[in-house]
Amino acid sequence: MHDLITQIDKTRLPHHIAIIMDGNGRWAKNNGLPRIEGHRRGAEVVENITELSREIGIKYLTLYAFSKENWKRPAEEVHMLMALLYDFLVNKKDKMIRNGIRLNAIGDIFQLPEEVLKILNNTIAATAQGKEMVLTLALSYGARDEIIRAVKKLADDVIKNNVATDLLSEDYFGGFLDTKDMPDPDLIIRTSGENRISNFLLWQSAYAELKFIKPFWPEFNSEMFLSCLVDYQNRERRFGKTSEQLD
Ligand code: FPP
């Protein structure tokens, strides 16, 4: 790990890393464990990667913790995931405050059970002064749902304030998204060998570098995370320009 850390150029870090944490269930199955054990291990990895990101100097870390589609899972699994989330928010609040981590959430969070929503809002408020890193949990999140919710807010605004359609722009629209106060992700990592985005940050990922890796989320460790960063730094981000224009 030490060796990989020395390969990272601290002046060219991604500002925002987003992660699709996939494979908890398959990891559990391969190890003869119940699915929830995979999620429990996954929550420990969340803590490690959050800590490491802050230590390296990443300013925004966004984790896909529960999708809109995940509500369709068996009620028992949904219940256990909510319980894990609740425990995480209760038990890690002080550590987040100590480490200057500001908690944030995106998604249709009003669908969350009342007690989870309450502790979520409580932890968001308690960590609001954090200056080191913003940790965003995507909860009950679906990108198309986020876009439709944004369109509804935008339409209301257009009607109420009589906004001329000429004034509609990417920035104006982006101001209605859940991510309105965040930069777009520079790097999106997905674990477990699946090569898809699965309705995650569709608008915001327009220019993100994508990194799909084989290990399941409970296996994801510091070395793997650092090697994703090294790989990111070896890529050339052109944003539609030529290589020569970047010099
Ligand atoms: C995907 O694995 C993972 C999830 C649906 C939930 C992610 C949750 C955690 C990592 C733990 C709780 C999070 C926090 C923030 C405390 P999967 O179940 O889809 O795996 P599979 O595709 O192998 O079945």
Short mmCIF file of C-alpha atoms and ligand atoms in Angstrom, two decimals:
data_model
loop_
_atom_site.label_atom_id
_atom_site.label_comp_id
_atom_site.label_asym_id
_atom_site.label_seq_id
_atom_site.Cartn_x
_atom_site.Cartn_y
_atom_site.Cartn_z
CA MET A 1 0.00 0.00 0.00
CA HIS A 2 2.87 2.32 0.89
CA ASP A 3 4.28 1.89 -2.58
CA LEU A 4 0.95 2.81 -4.20
CA ILE A 5 0.57 5.92 -2.01
CA THR A 6 3.89 7.23 -3.33
CA GLN A 7 2.60 6.83 -6.90
CA ILE A 8 -0.34 9.17 -6.27
CA ASP A 9 0.05 12.76 -7.41
CA LYS A 10 -1.65 14.78 -4.66
CA THR A 11 -2.01 17.76 -7.00
CA ARG A 12 -4.17 15.80 -9.45
CA LEU A 13 -6.59 13.99 -7.19
CA PRO A 14 -10.17 13.46 -8.32
CA HIS A 15 -12.30 16.00 -6.44
CA HIS A 16 -15.25 13.67 -6.35
CA ILE A 17 -15.24 9.87 -6.30
CA ALA A 18 -18.52 7.96 -6.51
CA ILE A 19 -18.77 4.24 -5.84
CA ILE A 20 -21.32 1.60 -6.79
CA MET A 21 -20.78 -0.84 -3.93
CA ASP A 22 -21.86 -4.12 -5.52
CA GLY A 23 -21.46 -7.79 -4.70
CA ASN A 24 -22.29 -8.06 -1.01
CA GLY A 25 -24.77 -10.86 -1.65
CA ARG A 26 -22.48 -12.86 -3.93
CA TRP A 27 -19.58 -12.48 -1.53
CA ALA A 28 -21.75 -13.84 1.29
CA LYS A 29 -22.98 -16.74 -0.84
CA ASN A 30 -19.45 -17.68 -1.90
CA ASN A 31 -18.48 -17.76 1.75
CA GLY A 32 -21.51 -19.77 2.89
CA LEU A 33 -22.91 -16.80 4.83
CA PRO A 34 -26.33 -15.11 4.87
CA ARG A 35 -26.66 -12.08 2.57
CA ILE A 36 -26.89 -9.70 5.50
CA GLU A 37 -23.39 -10.76 6.56
CA GLY A 38 -22.18 -9.43 3.20
CA HIS A 39 -23.90 -6.12 3.88
CA ARG A 40 -22.43 -6.02 7.39
CA ARG A 41 -18.93 -6.53 5.98
CA GLY A 42 -19.81 -3.95 3.34
CA ALA A 43 -20.57 -1.39 6.03
CA GLU A 44 -17.09 -1.96 7.52
CA VAL A 45 -15.57 -1.34 4.11
CA VAL A 46 -17.60 1.90 3.90
CA GLU A 47 -15.87 3.05 7.08
CA ASN A 48 -12.37 2.12 5.84
CA ILE A 49 -12.77 3.74 2.44
CA THR A 50 -14.29 6.89 3.95
CA GLU A 51 -11.32 7.21 6.30
CA LEU A 52 -8.77 6.58 3.58
CA SER A 53 -10.43 9.04 1.19
CA ARG A 54 -10.28 11.77 3.80
CA GLU A 55 -6.65 10.97 4.62
CA ILE A 56 -5.65 11.18 0.96
CA GLY A 57 -7.46 14.50 0.51
CA ILE A 58 -10.52 13.54 -1.54
CA LYS A 59 -13.14 16.26 -1.01
CA TYR A 60 -16.33 14.43 -2.10
CA LEU A 61 -17.08 10.73 -1.71
CA THR A 62 -20.50 9.46 -2.83
CA LEU A 63 -21.66 5.93 -2.09
CA TYR A 64 -24.61 4.15 -3.71
CA ALA A 65 -25.97 2.61 -0.51
CA PHE A 66 -29.59 1.88 -1.47
CA SER A 67 -31.25 2.28 -4.84
CA LYS A 68 -34.89 3.02 -5.61
CA GLU A 69 -35.02 -0.48 -7.08
CA ASN A 70 -33.67 -2.03 -3.87
CA TRP A 71 -37.11 -1.51 -2.24
CA LYS A 72 -38.23 -4.51 -4.33
CA ARG A 73 -35.91 -6.87 -2.42
CA PRO A 74 -37.40 -9.27 0.15
CA ALA A 75 -38.82 -7.29 3.09
CA GLU A 76 -36.41 -8.97 5.51
CA GLU A 77 -33.35 -7.85 3.54
CA VAL A 78 -34.70 -4.30 3.19
CA HIS A 79 -35.36 -4.23 6.93
CA MET A 80 -31.83 -5.42 7.72
CA LEU A 81 -30.26 -2.90 5.35
CA MET A 82 -32.25 -0.12 7.03
CA ALA A 83 -31.13 -1.39 10.43
CA LEU A 84 -27.49 -1.39 9.27
CA LEU A 85 -27.86 2.14 7.97
CA TYR A 86 -29.47 3.25 11.23
CA ASP A 87 -26.64 1.71 13.29
CA PHE A 88 -24.03 3.26 11.01
CA LEU A 89 -25.54 6.72 11.45
CA VAL A 90 -25.85 6.35 15.22
CA ASN A 91 -22.44 4.78 15.81
CA LYS A 92 -20.31 6.82 13.41
CA LYS A 93 -21.70 10.27 14.06
CA ASP A 94 -19.04 11.25 16.61
CA LYS A 95 -16.23 9.91 14.47
CA MET A 96 -17.51 11.89 11.49
CA ILE A 97 -17.60 15.06 13.59
CA ARG A 98 -14.06 14.41 14.93
CA ASN A 99 -12.74 13.83 11.41
CA GLY A 100 -14.42 16.85 9.82
CA ILE A 101 -16.69 14.76 7.63
CA ARG A 102 -19.93 16.38 6.54
CA LEU A 103 -22.70 13.89 5.85
CA ASN A 104 -25.04 14.48 2.95
CA ALA A 105 -27.75 12.40 1.28
CA ILE A 106 -29.19 12.24 -2.23
CA GLY A 107 -32.24 10.34 -3.38
CA ASP A 108 -35.91 10.15 -2.56
CA ILE A 109 -35.10 10.04 1.14
CA PHE A 110 -38.70 10.67 2.24
CA GLN A 111 -39.33 7.01 1.38
CA LEU A 112 -37.01 5.94 4.20
CA PRO A 113 -38.55 4.62 7.43
CA GLU A 114 -39.29 7.50 9.78
CA GLU A 115 -36.67 6.61 12.38
CA VAL A 116 -33.96 6.26 9.71
CA LEU A 117 -34.89 9.60 8.16
CA LYS A 118 -34.79 11.19 11.59
CA ILE A 119 -31.30 9.95 12.47
CA LEU A 120 -30.14 10.78 8.94
CA ASN A 121 -31.30 14.40 9.28
CA ASN A 122 -29.90 14.53 12.78
CA THR A 123 -26.45 13.32 11.60
CA ILE A 124 -26.49 15.65 8.61
CA ALA A 125 -27.17 18.58 10.97
CA ALA A 126 -24.60 17.41 13.55
CA THR A 127 -21.83 17.14 10.94
CA ALA A 128 -22.74 20.30 9.03
CA GLN A 129 -19.55 22.11 10.08
CA GLY A 130 -17.27 19.39 8.68
CA LYS A 131 -14.66 20.88 6.34
CA GLU A 132 -12.46 17.92 5.39
CA MET A 133 -14.73 15.85 3.16
CA VAL A 134 -18.38 15.53 2.14
CA LEU A 135 -19.64 11.95 2.44
CA THR A 136 -22.82 11.58 0.40
CA LEU A 137 -25.01 8.51 0.77
CA ALA A 138 -27.30 7.79 -2.16
CA LEU A 139 -30.42 6.42 -0.44
CA SER A 140 -33.60 5.40 -2.19
CA TYR A 141 -31.74 6.85 -5.14
CA GLY A 142 -32.42 6.44 -8.83
CA ALA A 143 -30.98 8.86 -11.38
CA ARG A 144 -34.08 8.94 -13.57
CA ASP A 145 -36.19 9.58 -10.49
CA GLU A 146 -33.81 12.40 -9.49
CA ILE A 147 -34.10 13.90 -12.98
CA ILE A 148 -37.92 13.74 -12.96
CA ARG A 149 -38.04 15.30 -9.49
CA ALA A 150 -35.74 18.04 -10.79
CA VAL A 151 -37.91 18.61 -13.87
CA LYS A 152 -40.98 19.03 -11.64
CA LYS A 153 -39.18 21.62 -9.50
CA LEU A 154 -37.88 23.36 -12.60
CA ALA A 155 -41.36 23.47 -14.17
CA ASP A 156 -42.77 24.97 -10.97
CA ASP A 157 -40.04 27.60 -10.99
CA VAL A 158 -40.56 28.40 -14.67
CA ILE A 159 -44.28 28.91 -14.14
CA LYS A 160 -44.04 30.77 -10.84
CA ASN A 161 -41.30 33.15 -11.95
CA ASN A 162 -42.28 33.33 -15.59
CA VAL A 163 -38.78 32.19 -16.66
CA ALA A 164 -38.15 32.51 -20.41
CA THR A 165 -37.29 29.11 -21.92
CA ASP A 166 -34.21 30.72 -23.52
CA LEU A 167 -32.76 30.95 -20.04
CA LEU A 168 -32.91 27.19 -19.49
CA SER A 169 -29.37 25.84 -19.42
CA GLU A 170 -27.37 22.93 -18.06
CA ASP A 171 -26.43 24.97 -14.99
CA TYR A 172 -30.00 26.07 -14.36
CA PHE A 173 -31.24 22.49 -14.61
CA GLY A 174 -28.37 21.18 -12.47
CA GLY A 175 -29.51 23.55 -9.73
CA PHE A 176 -32.62 21.42 -9.21
CA LEU A 177 -30.80 18.11 -8.89
CA ASP A 178 -30.08 16.51 -5.51
CA THR A 179 -26.38 17.08 -6.26
CA LYS A 180 -26.78 20.84 -6.80
CA ASP A 181 -24.07 21.74 -4.27
CA MET A 182 -21.55 19.18 -5.46
CA PRO A 183 -19.07 18.97 -8.35
CA ASP A 184 -19.69 16.19 -10.89
CA PRO A 185 -17.91 12.93 -10.12
CA ASP A 186 -14.47 12.62 -11.73
CA LEU A 187 -14.22 8.91 -11.09
CA ILE A 188 -16.92 6.27 -10.68
CA ILE A 189 -15.86 2.88 -9.37
CA ARG A 190 -18.05 -0.22 -9.49
CA THR A 191 -17.08 -3.44 -7.75
CA SER A 192 -18.17 -7.04 -8.46
CA GLY A 193 -17.38 -7.29 -12.16
CA GLU A 194 -20.60 -5.81 -13.50
CA ASN A 195 -20.02 -3.25 -16.26
CA ARG A 196 -23.05 -1.02 -15.85
CA ILE A 197 -24.09 2.27 -14.26
CA SER A 198 -27.47 1.00 -12.98
CA ASN A 199 -29.30 4.32 -12.81
CA PHE A 200 -26.55 6.06 -10.79
CA LEU A 201 -25.71 9.76 -11.37
CA LEU A 202 -26.71 9.65 -15.05
CA TRP A 203 -26.63 13.41 -15.61
CA GLN A 204 -23.58 14.02 -13.45
CA SER A 205 -21.43 11.23 -14.94
CA ALA A 206 -21.25 12.77 -18.43
CA TYR A 207 -17.44 13.11 -18.24
CA ALA A 208 -16.63 10.76 -15.37
CA GLU A 209 -13.90 8.18 -15.75
CA LEU A 210 -15.41 4.75 -15.17
CA LYS A 211 -13.56 1.98 -13.39
CA PHE A 212 -15.09 -1.48 -13.19
CA ILE A 213 -13.26 -3.96 -11.00
CA LYS A 214 -13.77 -7.65 -10.22
CA PRO A 215 -13.66 -7.93 -6.40
CA PHE A 216 -16.92 -7.90 -4.45
CA TRP A 217 -17.51 -4.85 -2.24
CA PRO A 218 -16.75 -6.69 1.05
CA GLU A 219 -13.32 -7.55 -0.43
CA PHE A 220 -12.56 -4.00 -1.56
CA ASN A 221 -9.55 -2.72 0.36
CA SER A 222 -7.10 0.17 0.56
CA GLU A 223 -4.74 -1.26 -2.08
CA MET A 224 -7.57 -1.67 -4.56
CA PHE A 225 -8.80 1.85 -3.89
CA LEU A 226 -5.32 3.32 -4.33
CA SER A 227 -4.78 1.38 -7.53
CA CYS A 228 -8.06 2.83 -8.89
CA LEU A 229 -6.60 6.28 -8.15
CA VAL A 230 -3.30 5.47 -9.88
CA ASP A 231 -5.23 4.18 -12.89
CA TYR A 232 -7.35 7.37 -12.93
CA GLN A 233 -4.24 9.53 -12.90
CA ASN A 234 -2.79 7.62 -15.84
CA ARG A 235 -5.79 8.48 -18.00
CA GLU A 236 -6.03 11.63 -20.08
CA ARG A 237 -9.24 13.55 -19.60
CA ARG A 238 -9.89 15.57 -22.72
CA PHE A 239 -13.50 16.75 -22.25
CA GLY A 240 -13.95 16.70 -26.03
CA LYS A 241 -10.70 18.56 -26.80
CA THR A 242 -7.58 17.19 -28.52
CA SER A 243 -4.50 16.09 -26.56
CA GLU A 244 -2.55 19.08 -27.91
CA GLN A 245 -5.11 21.56 -26.61
CA LEU A 246 -4.56 20.25 -23.09
CA ASP A 247 -0.83 21.13 -22.96
C1 FPP B 1 -24.98 -4.31 -3.37
O1 FPP B 1 -24.72 -5.66 -3.11
C2 FPP B 1 -25.05 -3.53 -2.17
C3 FPP B 1 -26.19 -2.99 -1.66
C4 FPP B 1 -27.51 -3.14 -2.28
C5 FPP B 1 -26.20 -2.23 -0.42
C6 FPP B 1 -24.94 -1.51 -0.06
C7 FPP B 1 -24.90 -1.43 1.40
C8 FPP B 1 -23.80 -1.49 2.17
C9 FPP B 1 -22.45 -1.54 1.63
C10 FPP B 1 -23.90 -1.56 3.66
C11 FPP B 1 -24.67 -0.49 4.32
C12 FPP B 1 -24.24 0.87 3.93
C13 FPP B 1 -23.94 1.84 4.80
C14 FPP B 1 -23.66 3.19 4.28
C15 FPP B 1 -23.86 1.61 6.23
P1 FPP B 1 -25.79 -6.72 -3.57
O2 FPP B 1 -26.58 -7.11 -2.38
O3 FPP B 1 -26.57 -6.19 -4.72
O4 FPP B 1 -24.87 -7.90 -4.03
P2 FPP B 1 -25.20 -9.01 -5.11
O5 FPP B 1 -25.35 -8.31 -6.43
O6 FPP B 1 -24.01 -9.88 -5.06
O7 FPP B 1 -26.46 -9.68 -4.66
#
